[in-house]
mmCIF file of C-alpha atoms in Angstrom:
data_model
loop_
_atom_site.group_PDB
_atom_site.id
_atom_site.type_symbol
_atom_site.label_atom_id
_atom_site.label_comp_id
_atom_site.label_asym_id
_atom_site.label_seq_id
_atom_site.Cartn_x
_atom_site.Cartn_y
_atom_site.Cartn_z
ATOM 1 C CA MET A 1 300.908 -154.693 -88.677
ATOM 2 C CA PRO A 2 302.882 -155.546 -85.518
ATOM 3 C CA VAL A 3 303.331 -153.009 -82.710
ATOM 4 C CA TYR A 4 305.810 -153.081 -79.880
ATOM 5 C CA PHE A 5 305.126 -152.160 -76.429
ATOM 6 C CA ILE A 6 308.301 -150.551 -74.783
ATOM 7 C CA ALA A 7 308.408 -149.771 -71.145
ATOM 8 C CA GLU A 8 311.356 -148.250 -69.200
ATOM 9 C CA ILE A 9 311.261 -149.126 -65.466
ATOM 10 C CA THR A 10 313.034 -147.839 -62.361
ATOM 11 C CA VAL A 11 312.357 -150.135 -59.436
ATOM 12 C CA LYS A 12 311.844 -148.398 -56.170
ATOM 13 C CA ASP A 13 310.381 -151.282 -54.163
ATOM 14 C CA PRO A 14 311.676 -154.672 -55.332
ATOM 15 C CA GLU A 15 309.456 -156.771 -53.116
ATOM 16 C CA THR A 16 306.251 -155.305 -54.426
ATOM 17 C CA TYR A 17 307.520 -155.313 -58.056
ATOM 18 C CA LYS A 18 308.001 -159.103 -57.761
ATOM 19 C CA LYS A 19 304.309 -159.431 -57.456
ATOM 20 C CA TYR A 20 303.766 -157.591 -60.726
ATOM 21 C CA VAL A 21 306.674 -159.422 -62.510
ATOM 22 C CA SER A 22 305.280 -162.877 -61.584
ATOM 23 C CA ALA A 23 301.665 -162.098 -62.674
ATOM 24 C CA VAL A 24 302.171 -160.157 -66.013
ATOM 25 C CA PRO A 25 303.843 -162.871 -68.295
ATOM 26 C CA ASP A 26 300.722 -164.948 -68.236
ATOM 27 C CA LEU A 27 298.453 -161.968 -69.083
ATOM 28 C CA VAL A 28 300.630 -160.966 -71.893
ATOM 29 C CA ARG A 29 300.570 -164.351 -73.394
ATOM 30 C CA ALA A 30 296.865 -164.704 -72.889
ATOM 31 C CA ALA A 31 296.416 -161.402 -74.820
ATOM 32 C CA GLY A 32 298.501 -162.821 -77.711
ATOM 33 C CA GLY A 33 301.651 -160.806 -76.888
ATOM 34 C CA ARG A 34 305.206 -162.217 -76.769
ATOM 35 C CA TYR A 35 308.242 -160.926 -74.877
ATOM 36 C CA LEU A 36 311.141 -160.064 -76.979
ATOM 37 C CA SER A 37 313.188 -158.726 -74.128
ATOM 38 C CA ARG A 38 312.449 -158.515 -70.505
ATOM 39 C CA GLY A 39 315.031 -156.702 -68.364
ATOM 40 C CA GLY A 40 318.106 -158.220 -70.062
ATOM 41 C CA ALA A 41 321.591 -156.492 -70.038
ATOM 42 C CA ILE A 42 321.522 -152.929 -71.326
ATOM 43 C CA GLU A 43 324.446 -151.316 -73.081
ATOM 44 C CA SER A 44 324.162 -147.543 -73.594
ATOM 45 C CA VAL A 45 325.820 -146.732 -77.016
ATOM 46 C CA PHE A 46 325.139 -142.973 -77.408
ATOM 47 C CA GLY A 47 323.141 -140.137 -75.898
ATOM 48 C CA GLY A 48 323.601 -140.991 -72.340
ATOM 49 C CA TRP A 49 320.436 -143.116 -72.086
ATOM 50 C CA SER A 50 321.002 -145.516 -69.282
ATOM 51 C CA PRO A 51 317.654 -147.212 -68.290
ATOM 52 C CA GLU A 52 317.761 -149.558 -65.315
ATOM 53 C CA ARG A 53 315.271 -152.003 -66.990
ATOM 54 C CA LEU A 54 313.539 -152.246 -70.376
ATOM 55 C CA ILE A 55 310.725 -154.351 -71.505
ATOM 56 C CA LEU A 56 309.876 -155.183 -75.152
ATOM 57 C CA ILE A 57 306.620 -156.897 -76.026
ATOM 58 C CA GLU A 58 305.346 -157.607 -79.537
ATOM 59 C CA PHE A 59 301.681 -157.575 -80.288
ATOM 60 C CA THR A 60 300.083 -158.312 -83.718
ATOM 61 C CA SER A 61 298.129 -155.037 -83.608
ATOM 62 C CA ARG A 62 297.615 -151.855 -81.738
ATOM 63 C CA ALA A 63 294.099 -153.112 -80.786
ATOM 64 C CA GLN A 64 295.622 -156.312 -79.211
ATOM 65 C CA ALA A 65 298.116 -154.081 -77.240
ATOM 66 C CA HIS A 66 295.316 -152.013 -75.870
ATOM 67 C CA ALA A 67 293.200 -155.001 -75.106
ATOM 68 C CA PHE A 68 295.980 -156.314 -72.870
ATOM 69 C CA LEU A 69 296.505 -152.961 -71.167
ATOM 70 C CA ASP A 70 292.797 -152.271 -70.696
ATOM 71 C CA SER A 71 291.832 -155.766 -69.472
ATOM 72 C CA PRO A 72 290.369 -156.320 -66.105
ATOM 73 C CA GLU A 73 293.009 -158.830 -65.334
ATOM 74 C CA TYR A 74 295.850 -156.277 -65.995
ATOM 75 C CA SER A 75 293.975 -153.591 -64.005
ATOM 76 C CA HIS A 76 294.265 -155.923 -60.940
ATOM 77 C CA VAL A 77 298.060 -156.229 -61.189
ATOM 78 C CA LYS A 78 299.247 -152.995 -62.546
ATOM 79 C CA GLN A 79 298.847 -151.372 -59.146
ATOM 80 C CA PHE A 80 301.990 -153.273 -58.045
ATOM 81 C CA ARG A 81 303.986 -151.562 -60.839
ATOM 82 C CA GLU A 82 302.484 -148.187 -60.080
ATOM 83 C CA VAL A 83 303.497 -148.234 -56.450
ATOM 84 C CA SER A 84 306.863 -149.919 -56.818
ATOM 85 C CA THR A 85 308.401 -148.186 -59.874
ATOM 86 C CA GLU A 86 308.792 -145.062 -61.793
ATOM 87 C CA SER A 87 307.883 -146.239 -65.411
ATOM 88 C CA ARG A 88 307.218 -144.837 -68.840
ATOM 89 C CA ALA A 89 305.869 -146.733 -71.779
ATOM 90 C CA ILE A 90 305.071 -146.304 -75.469
ATOM 91 C CA ILE A 91 303.597 -148.269 -78.289
ATOM 92 C CA ILE A 92 305.315 -148.106 -81.641
ATOM 93 C CA GLU A 93 304.335 -149.523 -84.969
ATOM 94 C CA GLY A 94 306.527 -152.157 -86.490
ATOM 95 C CA CYS A 95 307.236 -152.814 -90.123
ATOM 96 C CA ALA A 96 304.740 -154.580 -92.281
ATOM 97 C CA PRO A 97 305.307 -158.373 -92.122
ATOM 98 C CA GLU A 98 304.854 -159.028 -95.729
ATOM 99 C CA PRO A 99 307.889 -160.188 -97.600
ATOM 100 C CA GLY A 100 309.559 -157.431 -99.345
ATOM 101 C CA ALA A 101 307.626 -154.686 -97.645
ATOM 102 C CA ALA A 102 309.556 -151.672 -96.617
ATOM 103 C CA CYS A 103 309.190 -149.561 -93.467
#
């Protein structure tokens, strides 16, 4: 079952954050993930939620998402995000990929 990694980012130091942004896409792809959205335009439709930046990455499984997050390669670059942003992230299960399967 696919899972989705969703991160909400508020950038505090753009120059340091650029180091993170330039390194992570290759790591996501190497781990089998794929970006569905990466900081595109956001429209708040209700509830007053107005994030500065959202990231949405699809992985084929929860294990694959954790393999990315726990990898030595990611541990070397995550420091750039940690010092340059305020960020929150979740992993959420997707719907079963079988035809006709319901959520």
